[in-house]
PDB file of C-alpha atoms and ligand atoms in Angstrom:
ATOM      1  CA  UNK A   1      62.460 -48.946  84.331  1.00 75.00           C
ATOM      2  CA  UNK A   2      65.167 -47.515  81.936  1.00 92.00           C
ATOM      3  CA  UNK A   3      68.487 -48.839  81.728  1.00 93.00           C
ATOM      4  CA  UNK A   4      71.259 -46.567  81.145  1.00 97.00           C
ATOM      5  CA  UNK A   5      73.344 -46.868  78.303  1.00 98.00           C
ATOM      6  CA  UNK A   6      77.245 -45.689  77.668  1.00 98.00           C
ATOM      7  CA  UNK A   7      78.228 -45.443  74.017  1.00 98.00           C
ATOM      8  CA  UNK A   8      81.730 -44.977  72.569  1.00 98.00           C
ATOM      9  CA  UNK A   9      81.557 -42.472  69.514  1.00 98.00           C
ATOM     10  CA  UNK A  10      85.444 -43.245  68.210  1.00 98.00           C
ATOM     11  CA  UNK A  11      84.576 -40.724  65.449  1.00 98.00           C
ATOM     12  CA  UNK A  12      87.632 -40.795  62.673  1.00 98.00           C
ATOM     13  CA  UNK A  13      89.837 -42.502  65.000  1.00 98.00           C
ATOM     14  CA  UNK A  14      90.948 -46.200  64.844  1.00 96.00           C
ATOM     15  CA  UNK A  15      93.144 -49.162  62.996  1.00 98.00           C
ATOM     16  CA  UNK A  16      93.032 -52.600  63.016  1.00 98.00           C
ATOM     17  CA  UNK A  17      95.345 -52.548  65.488  1.00 98.00           C
ATOM     18  CA  UNK A  18      93.755 -49.963  67.939  1.00 98.00           C
ATOM     19  CA  UNK A  19      90.281 -51.927  67.299  1.00 98.00           C
ATOM     20  CA  UNK A  20      91.979 -55.187  68.484  1.00 98.00           C
ATOM     21  CA  UNK A  21      93.563 -53.631  71.570  1.00 98.00           C
ATOM     22  CA  UNK A  22      90.779 -51.512  72.834  1.00 98.00           C
ATOM     23  CA  UNK A  23      88.118 -53.972  72.619  1.00 98.00           C
ATOM     24  CA  UNK A  24      90.434 -56.493  74.309  1.00 98.00           C
ATOM     25  CA  UNK A  25      90.890 -54.062  76.979  1.00 98.00           C
ATOM     26  CA  UNK A  26      87.335 -53.001  77.543  1.00 98.00           C
ATOM     27  CA  UNK A  27      86.382 -56.932  77.627  1.00 98.00           C
ATOM     28  CA  UNK A  28      88.879 -57.382  80.523  1.00 97.00           C
ATOM     29  CA  UNK A  29      87.726 -54.060  82.461  1.00 97.00           C
ATOM     30  CA  UNK A  30      84.056 -54.444  81.956  1.00 97.00           C
ATOM     31  CA  UNK A  31      83.621 -58.548  82.789  1.00 93.00           C
ATOM     32  CA  UNK A  32      81.279 -58.884  85.465  1.00 91.00           C
ATOM     33  CA  UNK A  33      79.809 -55.062  85.472  1.00 93.00           C
ATOM     34  CA  UNK A  34      76.006 -55.356  85.294  1.00 92.00           C
ATOM     35  CA  UNK A  35      73.138 -52.635  85.061  1.00 91.00           C
ATOM     36  CA  UNK A  36      74.474 -50.587  82.142  1.00 95.00           C
ATOM     37  CA  UNK A  37      74.282 -51.082  78.397  1.00 97.00           C
ATOM     38  CA  UNK A  38      77.526 -50.637  76.627  1.00 98.00           C
ATOM     39  CA  UNK A  39      78.120 -49.865  72.873  1.00 98.00           C
ATOM     40  CA  UNK A  40      80.820 -48.831  70.864  1.00 98.00           C
ATOM     41  CA  UNK A  41      80.523 -46.978  67.419  1.00 98.00           C
ATOM     42  CA  UNK A  42      83.978 -47.635  65.540  1.00 98.00           C
ATOM     43  CA  UNK A  43      84.388 -46.214  62.049  1.00 98.00           C
ATOM     44  CA  UNK A  44      82.407 -48.169  59.170  1.00 98.00           C
ATOM     45  CA  UNK A  45      85.651 -49.863  58.107  1.00 98.00           C
ATOM     46  CA  UNK A  46      86.037 -51.599  61.284  1.00 98.00           C
ATOM     47  CA  UNK A  47      82.601 -52.687  61.863  1.00 98.00           C
ATOM     48  CA  UNK A  48      83.106 -56.452  60.965  1.00 98.00           C
ATOM     49  CA  UNK A  49      86.252 -56.534  62.901  1.00 98.00           C
ATOM     50  CA  UNK A  50      84.856 -55.140  65.956  1.00 98.00           C
ATOM     51  CA  UNK A  51      81.697 -57.588  65.772  1.00 98.00           C
ATOM     52  CA  UNK A  52      84.238 -60.329  65.759  1.00 98.00           C
ATOM     53  CA  UNK A  53      86.146 -58.901  68.606  1.00 98.00           C
ATOM     54  CA  UNK A  54      83.293 -58.137  70.837  1.00 98.00           C
ATOM     55  CA  UNK A  55      81.436 -61.642  70.222  1.00 98.00           C
ATOM     56  CA  UNK A  56      80.562 -63.484  73.539  1.00 96.00           C
ATOM     57  CA  UNK A  57      80.509 -60.024  75.736  1.00 97.00           C
ATOM     58  CA  UNK A  58      78.061 -57.884  76.729  1.00 96.00           C
ATOM     59  CA  UNK A  59      79.189 -55.158  74.425  1.00 98.00           C
ATOM     60  CA  UNK A  60      77.095 -54.039  71.577  1.00 98.00           C
ATOM     61  CA  UNK A  61      78.101 -52.738  67.834  1.00 98.00           C
ATOM     62  CA  UNK A  62      77.053 -49.277  66.846  1.00 98.00           C
ATOM     63  CA  UNK A  63      77.759 -47.231  64.007  1.00 98.00           C
ATOM     64  CA  UNK A  64      78.298 -43.344  63.385  1.00 98.00           C
ATOM     65  CA  UNK A  65      75.927 -42.850  60.493  1.00 98.00           C
ATOM     66  CA  UNK A  66      73.583 -44.228  58.092  1.00 98.00           C
ATOM     67  CA  UNK A  67      72.438 -43.389  54.583  1.00 98.00           C
ATOM     68  CA  UNK A  68      68.751 -42.682  53.625  1.00 98.00           C
ATOM     69  CA  UNK A  69      68.808 -45.049  50.787  1.00 98.00           C
ATOM     70  CA  UNK A  70      68.962 -48.976  51.364  1.00 97.00           C
ATOM     71  CA  UNK A  71      70.817 -49.727  47.766  1.00 97.00           C
ATOM     72  CA  UNK A  72      71.678 -48.226  44.422  1.00 98.00           C
ATOM     73  CA  UNK A  73      73.936 -45.722  42.982  1.00 98.00           C
ATOM     74  CA  UNK A  74      75.038 -43.646  46.238  1.00 98.00           C
ATOM     75  CA  UNK A  75      78.572 -43.754  46.147  1.00 98.00           C
ATOM     76  CA  UNK A  76      80.479 -43.859  49.320  1.00 97.00           C
ATOM     77  CA  UNK A  77      77.170 -44.514  51.451  1.00 98.00           C
ATOM     78  CA  UNK A  78      76.356 -47.356  54.024  1.00 98.00           C
ATOM     79  CA  UNK A  79      72.847 -48.592  54.407  1.00 98.00           C
ATOM     80  CA  UNK A  80      70.540 -49.499  57.339  1.00 98.00           C
ATOM     81  CA  UNK A  81      70.318 -53.252  55.738  1.00 98.00           C
ATOM     82  CA  UNK A  82      74.534 -53.171  55.480  1.00 98.00           C
ATOM     83  CA  UNK A  83      74.534 -52.114  59.490  1.00 98.00           C
ATOM     84  CA  UNK A  84      71.949 -54.994  60.432  1.00 98.00           C
ATOM     85  CA  UNK A  85      73.813 -57.250  58.173  1.00 98.00           C
ATOM     86  CA  UNK A  86      76.871 -56.912  60.143  1.00 98.00           C
ATOM     87  CA  UNK A  87      75.304 -56.765  63.393  1.00 98.00           C
ATOM     88  CA  UNK A  88      75.255 -53.048  64.298  1.00 98.00           C
ATOM     89  CA  UNK A  89      72.504 -51.909  66.576  1.00 98.00           C
ATOM     90  CA  UNK A  90      72.730 -48.351  67.875  1.00 98.00           C
ATOM     91  CA  UNK A  91      73.038 -45.903  65.160  1.00 99.00           C
ATOM     92  CA  UNK A  92      74.146 -42.539  65.907  1.00 99.00           C
ATOM     93  CA  UNK A  93      72.483 -39.710  63.681  1.00 98.00           C
ATOM     94  CA  UNK A  94      72.126 -36.130  63.698  1.00 98.00           C
ATOM     95  CA  UNK A  95      75.751 -35.678  65.251  1.00 98.00           C
ATOM     96  CA  UNK A  96      76.446 -31.984  65.410  1.00 98.00           C
ATOM     97  CA  UNK A  97      79.882 -32.911  63.490  1.00 98.00           C
ATOM     98  CA  UNK A  98      77.820 -34.214  60.803  1.00 98.00           C
ATOM     99  CA  UNK A  99      75.007 -31.211  61.117  1.00 98.00           C
ATOM    100  CA  UNK A 100      77.857 -28.749  60.498  1.00 97.00           C
ATOM    101  CA  UNK A 101      80.318 -30.297  58.280  1.00 98.00           C
ATOM    102  CA  UNK A 102      77.989 -32.176  55.861  1.00 98.00           C
ATOM    103  CA  UNK A 103      75.024 -29.744  56.266  1.00 98.00           C
ATOM    104  CA  UNK A 104      72.475 -32.224  57.425  1.00 98.00           C
ATOM    105  CA  UNK A 105      69.079 -30.887  58.155  1.00 98.00           C
ATOM    106  CA  UNK A 106      66.524 -31.735  60.798  1.00 98.00           C
ATOM    107  CA  UNK A 107      64.345 -33.238  57.946  1.00 98.00           C
ATOM    108  CA  UNK A 108      67.096 -35.104  56.608  1.00 98.00           C
ATOM    109  CA  UNK A 109      68.171 -36.621  59.869  1.00 98.00           C
ATOM    110  CA  UNK A 110      64.527 -37.349  60.549  1.00 98.00           C
ATOM    111  CA  UNK A 111      64.424 -39.727  57.056  1.00 98.00           C
ATOM    112  CA  UNK A 112      67.455 -41.617  58.697  1.00 98.00           C
ATOM    113  CA  UNK A 113      65.782 -42.164  61.772  1.00 98.00           C
ATOM    114  CA  UNK A 114      62.664 -43.434  59.932  1.00 98.00           C
ATOM    115  CA  UNK A 115      64.751 -45.517  57.843  1.00 98.00           C
ATOM    116  CA  UNK A 116      66.658 -46.965  61.017  1.00 98.00           C
ATOM    117  CA  UNK A 117      63.348 -47.778  62.722  1.00 98.00           C
ATOM    118  CA  UNK A 118      62.090 -49.488  59.624  1.00 98.00           C
ATOM    119  CA  UNK A 119      65.088 -51.594  59.648  1.00 98.00           C
ATOM    120  CA  UNK A 120      64.863 -52.889  63.170  1.00 98.00           C
ATOM    121  CA  UNK A 121      67.824 -50.659  64.309  1.00 98.00           C
ATOM    122  CA  UNK A 122      67.925 -48.404  67.031  1.00 98.00           C
ATOM    123  CA  UNK A 123      68.446 -44.446  66.192  1.00 98.00           C
ATOM    124  CA  UNK A 124      70.695 -42.545  68.625  1.00 99.00           C
ATOM    125  CA  UNK A 125      69.745 -39.205  67.916  1.00 98.00           C
ATOM    126  CA  UNK A 126      72.038 -36.327  68.737  1.00 98.00           C
ATOM    127  CA  UNK A 127      70.694 -33.020  69.629  1.00 98.00           C
ATOM    128  CA  UNK A 128      72.060 -29.893  71.018  1.00 98.00           C
ATOM    129  CA  UNK A 129      72.519 -26.079  70.925  1.00 98.00           C
ATOM    130  CA  UNK A 130      75.482 -24.207  69.761  1.00 98.00           C
ATOM    131  CA  UNK A 131      77.511 -21.793  72.145  1.00 97.00           C
ATOM    132  CA  UNK A 132      75.911 -18.778  70.231  1.00 98.00           C
ATOM    133  CA  UNK A 133      72.129 -20.432  70.727  1.00 98.00           C
ATOM    134  CA  UNK A 134      72.848 -21.196  74.382  1.00 98.00           C
ATOM    135  CA  UNK A 135      74.113 -17.351  75.033  1.00 97.00           C
ATOM    136  CA  UNK A 136      70.920 -16.498  73.420  1.00 98.00           C
ATOM    137  CA  UNK A 137      68.716 -18.616  75.536  1.00 98.00           C
ATOM    138  CA  UNK A 138      67.599 -20.775  72.662  1.00 98.00           C
ATOM    139  CA  UNK A 139      68.706 -24.283  74.486  1.00 98.00           C
ATOM    140  CA  UNK A 140      65.106 -25.395  74.458  1.00 98.00           C
ATOM    141  CA  UNK A 141      64.009 -23.951  71.159  1.00 98.00           C
ATOM    142  CA  UNK A 142      66.451 -25.710  69.270  1.00 98.00           C
ATOM    143  CA  UNK A 143      66.215 -29.150  71.071  1.00 98.00           C
ATOM    144  CA  UNK A 144      62.392 -29.242  70.618  1.00 98.00           C
ATOM    145  CA  UNK A 145      63.065 -28.393  67.030  1.00 98.00           C
ATOM    146  CA  UNK A 146      65.298 -30.984  66.464  1.00 98.00           C
ATOM    147  CA  UNK A 147      63.001 -33.535  68.212  1.00 98.00           C
ATOM    148  CA  UNK A 148      60.064 -32.495  66.543  1.00 98.00           C
ATOM    149  CA  UNK A 149      61.454 -33.054  62.954  1.00 98.00           C
ATOM    150  CA  UNK A 150      60.713 -36.664  64.155  1.00 98.00           C
ATOM    151  CA  UNK A 151      57.785 -36.320  66.400  1.00 98.00           C
ATOM    152  CA  UNK A 152      55.699 -34.495  63.929  1.00 97.00           C
ATOM    153  CA  UNK A 153      56.518 -36.978  60.981  1.00 97.00           C
ATOM    154  CA  UNK A 154      56.513 -40.244  62.575  1.00 98.00           C
ATOM    155  CA  UNK A 155      54.649 -39.745  66.011  1.00 98.00           C
ATOM    156  CA  UNK A 156      56.026 -40.228  69.487  1.00 98.00           C
ATOM    157  CA  UNK A 157      55.620 -43.923  69.088  1.00 98.00           C
ATOM    158  CA  UNK A 158      58.887 -43.749  67.018  1.00 98.00           C
ATOM    159  CA  UNK A 159      60.631 -43.136  69.934  1.00 98.00           C
ATOM    160  CA  UNK A 160      59.630 -46.386  71.473  1.00 98.00           C
ATOM    161  CA  UNK A 161      62.931 -48.193  72.045  1.00 98.00           C
ATOM    162  CA  UNK A 162      65.036 -45.240  70.727  1.00 98.00           C
ATOM    163  CA  UNK A 163      67.683 -43.225  72.177  1.00 98.00           C
ATOM    164  CA  UNK A 164      68.382 -39.493  72.470  1.00 98.00           C
ATOM    165  CA  UNK A 165      71.780 -38.318  73.079  1.00 98.00           C
ATOM    166  CA  UNK A 166      71.666 -34.372  74.444  1.00 98.00           C
ATOM    167  CA  UNK A 167      75.113 -33.114  73.314  1.00 98.00           C
ATOM    168  CA  UNK A 168      75.617 -29.219  73.781  1.00 98.00           C
ATOM    169  CA  UNK A 169      78.047 -28.376  70.822  1.00 98.00           C
ATOM    170  CA  UNK A 170      79.974 -26.100  73.136  1.00 98.00           C
ATOM    171  CA  UNK A 171      80.812 -28.961  75.386  1.00 98.00           C
ATOM    172  CA  UNK A 172      81.856 -31.467  72.592  1.00 97.00           C
ATOM    173  CA  UNK A 173      85.455 -32.296  72.491  1.00 96.00           C
ATOM    174  CA  UNK A 174      86.384 -28.782  74.797  1.00 97.00           C
ATOM    175  CA  UNK A 175      86.946 -30.086  78.217  1.00 95.00           C
ATOM    176  CA  UNK A 176      84.013 -27.875  79.338  1.00 95.00           C
ATOM    177  CA  UNK A 177      80.917 -30.437  79.949  1.00 95.00           C
ATOM    178  CA  UNK A 178      77.791 -29.200  81.257  1.00 96.00           C
ATOM    179  CA  UNK A 179      77.379 -29.220  84.914  1.00 97.00           C
ATOM    180  CA  UNK A 180      75.083 -31.785  85.939  1.00 98.00           C
ATOM    181  CA  UNK A 181      72.368 -29.549  87.104  1.00 98.00           C
ATOM    182  CA  UNK A 182      72.358 -27.905  83.488  1.00 97.00           C
ATOM    183  CA  UNK A 183      72.207 -31.118  81.675  1.00 98.00           C
ATOM    184  CA  UNK A 184      69.513 -32.484  84.082  1.00 98.00           C
ATOM    185  CA  UNK A 185      67.530 -29.490  83.282  1.00 98.00           C
ATOM    186  CA  UNK A 186      67.661 -30.011  79.606  1.00 98.00           C
ATOM    187  CA  UNK A 187      67.353 -33.533  79.623  1.00 98.00           C
ATOM    188  CA  UNK A 188      63.847 -33.121  81.770  1.00 98.00           C
ATOM    189  CA  UNK A 189      62.793 -30.504  79.164  1.00 98.00           C
ATOM    190  CA  UNK A 190      63.434 -33.232  76.525  1.00 98.00           C
ATOM    191  CA  UNK A 191      61.454 -35.870  78.337  1.00 98.00           C
ATOM    192  CA  UNK A 192      58.491 -33.503  79.203  1.00 98.00           C
ATOM    193  CA  UNK A 193      58.301 -32.200  75.644  1.00 98.00           C
ATOM    194  CA  UNK A 194      57.770 -35.986  74.403  1.00 98.00           C
ATOM    195  CA  UNK A 195      55.476 -36.679  77.418  1.00 98.00           C
ATOM    196  CA  UNK A 196      53.078 -33.897  75.874  1.00 98.00           C
ATOM    197  CA  UNK A 197      52.434 -36.433  73.016  1.00 98.00           C
ATOM    198  CA  UNK A 198      52.688 -39.811  74.997  1.00 98.00           C
ATOM    199  CA  UNK A 199      53.847 -40.153  78.882  1.00 98.00           C
ATOM    200  CA  UNK A 200      54.751 -43.907  78.749  1.00 98.00           C
ATOM    201  CA  UNK A 201      57.136 -43.214  75.519  1.00 98.00           C
ATOM    202  CA  UNK A 202      58.792 -40.487  77.190  1.00 98.00           C
ATOM    203  CA  UNK A 203      59.440 -42.390  80.559  1.00 98.00           C
ATOM    204  CA  UNK A 204      61.120 -44.888  78.558  1.00 98.00           C
ATOM    205  CA  UNK A 205      63.268 -43.434  76.094  1.00 98.00           C
ATOM    206  CA  UNK A 206      67.036 -43.224  76.867  1.00 98.00           C
ATOM    207  CA  UNK A 207      68.379 -39.660  77.157  1.00 98.00           C
ATOM    208  CA  UNK A 208      72.081 -39.892  77.256  1.00 98.00           C
ATOM    209  CA  UNK A 209      74.297 -36.842  77.812  1.00 98.00           C
ATOM    210  CA  UNK A 210      77.087 -36.008  75.553  1.00 98.00           C
ATOM    211  CA  UNK A 211      80.091 -33.415  75.537  1.00 98.00           C
ATOM    212  CA  UNK A 212      83.452 -33.617  77.575  1.00 97.00           C
ATOM    213  CA  UNK A 213      82.312 -36.798  79.616  1.00 98.00           C
ATOM    214  CA  UNK A 214      85.220 -38.211  81.047  1.00 98.00           C
ATOM    215  CA  UNK A 215      86.379 -40.690  84.188  1.00 98.00           C
ATOM    216  CA  UNK A 216      86.369 -37.639  86.769  1.00 97.00           C
ATOM    217  CA  UNK A 217      82.865 -36.163  86.092  1.00 98.00           C
ATOM    218  CA  UNK A 218      80.612 -38.893  84.822  1.00 98.00           C
ATOM    219  CA  UNK A 219      79.711 -40.461  88.385  1.00 97.00           C
ATOM    220  CA  UNK A 220      78.070 -36.908  89.493  1.00 98.00           C
ATOM    221  CA  UNK A 221      76.417 -36.542  85.918  1.00 98.00           C
ATOM    222  CA  UNK A 222      74.901 -39.924  86.516  1.00 97.00           C
ATOM    223  CA  UNK A 223      73.187 -39.123  90.008  1.00 97.00           C
ATOM    224  CA  UNK A 224      70.418 -36.976  88.076  1.00 97.00           C
ATOM    225  CA  UNK A 225      67.225 -38.467  87.443  1.00 96.00           C
ATOM    226  CA  UNK A 226      67.061 -37.865  83.598  1.00 98.00           C
ATOM    227  CA  UNK A 227      70.585 -38.677  82.441  1.00 98.00           C
ATOM    228  CA  UNK A 228      70.515 -42.242  81.280  1.00 98.00           C
ATOM    229  CA  UNK A 229      74.272 -42.798  80.578  1.00 98.00           C
ATOM    230  CA  UNK A 230      76.416 -40.854  77.794  1.00 98.00           C
ATOM    231  CA  UNK A 231      77.743 -40.727  74.238  1.00 98.00           C
ATOM    232  CA  UNK A 232      81.333 -40.278  75.005  1.00 98.00           C
ATOM    233  CA  UNK A 233      83.701 -39.375  72.502  1.00 98.00           C
ATOM    234  CA  UNK A 234      87.539 -38.555  73.376  1.00 98.00           C
ATOM    235  CA  UNK A 235      87.407 -40.927  76.495  1.00 98.00           C
ATOM    236  CA  UNK A 236      85.966 -43.753  74.735  1.00 98.00           C
ATOM    237  CA  UNK A 237      89.464 -44.240  72.964  1.00 98.00           C
ATOM    238  CA  UNK A 238      91.072 -45.421  76.329  1.00 98.00           C
ATOM    239  CA  UNK A 239      89.489 -48.562  77.992  1.00 98.00           C
ATOM    240  CA  UNK A 240      90.412 -47.676  81.632  1.00 97.00           C
ATOM    241  CA  UNK A 241      88.529 -44.206  81.085  1.00 98.00           C
ATOM    242  CA  UNK A 242      85.584 -45.745  79.270  1.00 98.00           C
ATOM    243  CA  UNK A 243      85.166 -48.467  81.677  1.00 98.00           C
ATOM    244  CA  UNK A 244      85.353 -46.224  84.809  1.00 98.00           C
ATOM    245  CA  UNK A 245      82.166 -44.132  82.863  1.00 98.00           C
ATOM    246  CA  UNK A 246      80.524 -47.326  82.269  1.00 98.00           C
ATOM    247  CA  UNK A 247      80.914 -48.557  85.855  1.00 97.00           C
ATOM    248  CA  UNK A 248      79.812 -45.090  87.170  1.00 97.00           C
ATOM    249  CA  UNK A 249      76.551 -45.393  85.296  1.00 97.00           C
ATOM    250  CA  UNK A 250      75.971 -48.929  86.630  1.00 96.00           C
ATOM    251  CA  UNK A 251      76.630 -47.738  90.124  1.00 95.00           C
ATOM    252  CA  UNK A 252      74.365 -44.888  89.753  1.00 93.00           C
ATOM    253  CA  UNK A 253      71.482 -47.307  88.147  1.00 83.00           C
ATOM    254  CA  UNK A 254      72.141 -49.863  91.133  1.00 76.00           C
ATOM    255  CA  UNK A 255      72.073 -46.937  94.101  1.00 78.00           C
TER     256      UNK A 255
HETATM  257  O1  LIG B   1      79.640 -38.395  70.352  1.00 88.41           O
HETATM  258  C1  LIG B   1      80.298 -37.658  71.140  1.00 88.41           C
HETATM  259  C2  LIG B   1      80.310 -36.484  71.365  1.00 88.41           C
HETATM  260  O2  LIG B   1      80.961 -35.855  70.315  1.00 88.41           O
HETATM  261  C3  LIG B   1      81.330 -35.907  72.686  1.00 88.41           C
HETATM  262  O3  LIG B   1      82.915 -35.922  72.553  1.00 88.41           O
HETATM  263  P1  LIG B   1      83.614 -35.602  73.431  1.00 88.41           P
HETATM  264  O4  LIG B   1      83.288 -36.822  74.512  1.00 88.41           O
HETATM  265  O5  LIG B   1      84.958 -36.141  73.034  1.00 88.41           O
HETATM  266  O6  LIG B   1      83.069 -34.214  74.028  1.00 88.41           O
END
């Protein structure tokens, strides 16, 4: 049986003060909430501080990126081994902001997926279509291509224990979330696509929805059978809003 996972992607936001305050707020708001995995992905610079601040809680540590190299002359990068060493577990790769601003290709992202699996970390593979691709009816084609980069090089078993985040680019930070029915249709397509290779792996893979998830729309999204929690951007920066989203996922799981 799958458990939902709600993960906060802080993106390029934070400070020592904010990390302390936000995690303290989350610990208070989420105490006693069960049935939903919770993770936060602060900027790399604050991972050590965040690890210390979540100690003894159910909140897991995540990160926003990883390099394909494990060590050496790669200025400015962070390796999978370093993320593991600091205590991170869920690592976001393929976010549309990195695909767009850093020109990351499907093949490059697939390499990151492999590096994370080899290190025993959990890839959170972000996929999703742009507005233009959506308008052109290419949503399924784009999602399939982004998944196939991993599926065809590492096999379906690579998705065992992994997380996929379906994030339509047009919904990210726009306040315009996909409707529950729209998101469910794509999530089902993604699961069925993996099931063509391995039904058991497809049944267990967590598929999060991401894109303008907030404390108002989360509960309805989580009623959908193939939506297993969320990757949350803006609303993860407020402890009360993020906690409402986590509680909605836990309630949907326990319903
Ligand atoms: O990683 C998170 C997503 O990009 C969603 O961001 P958002 O919740 O601010 O729309």
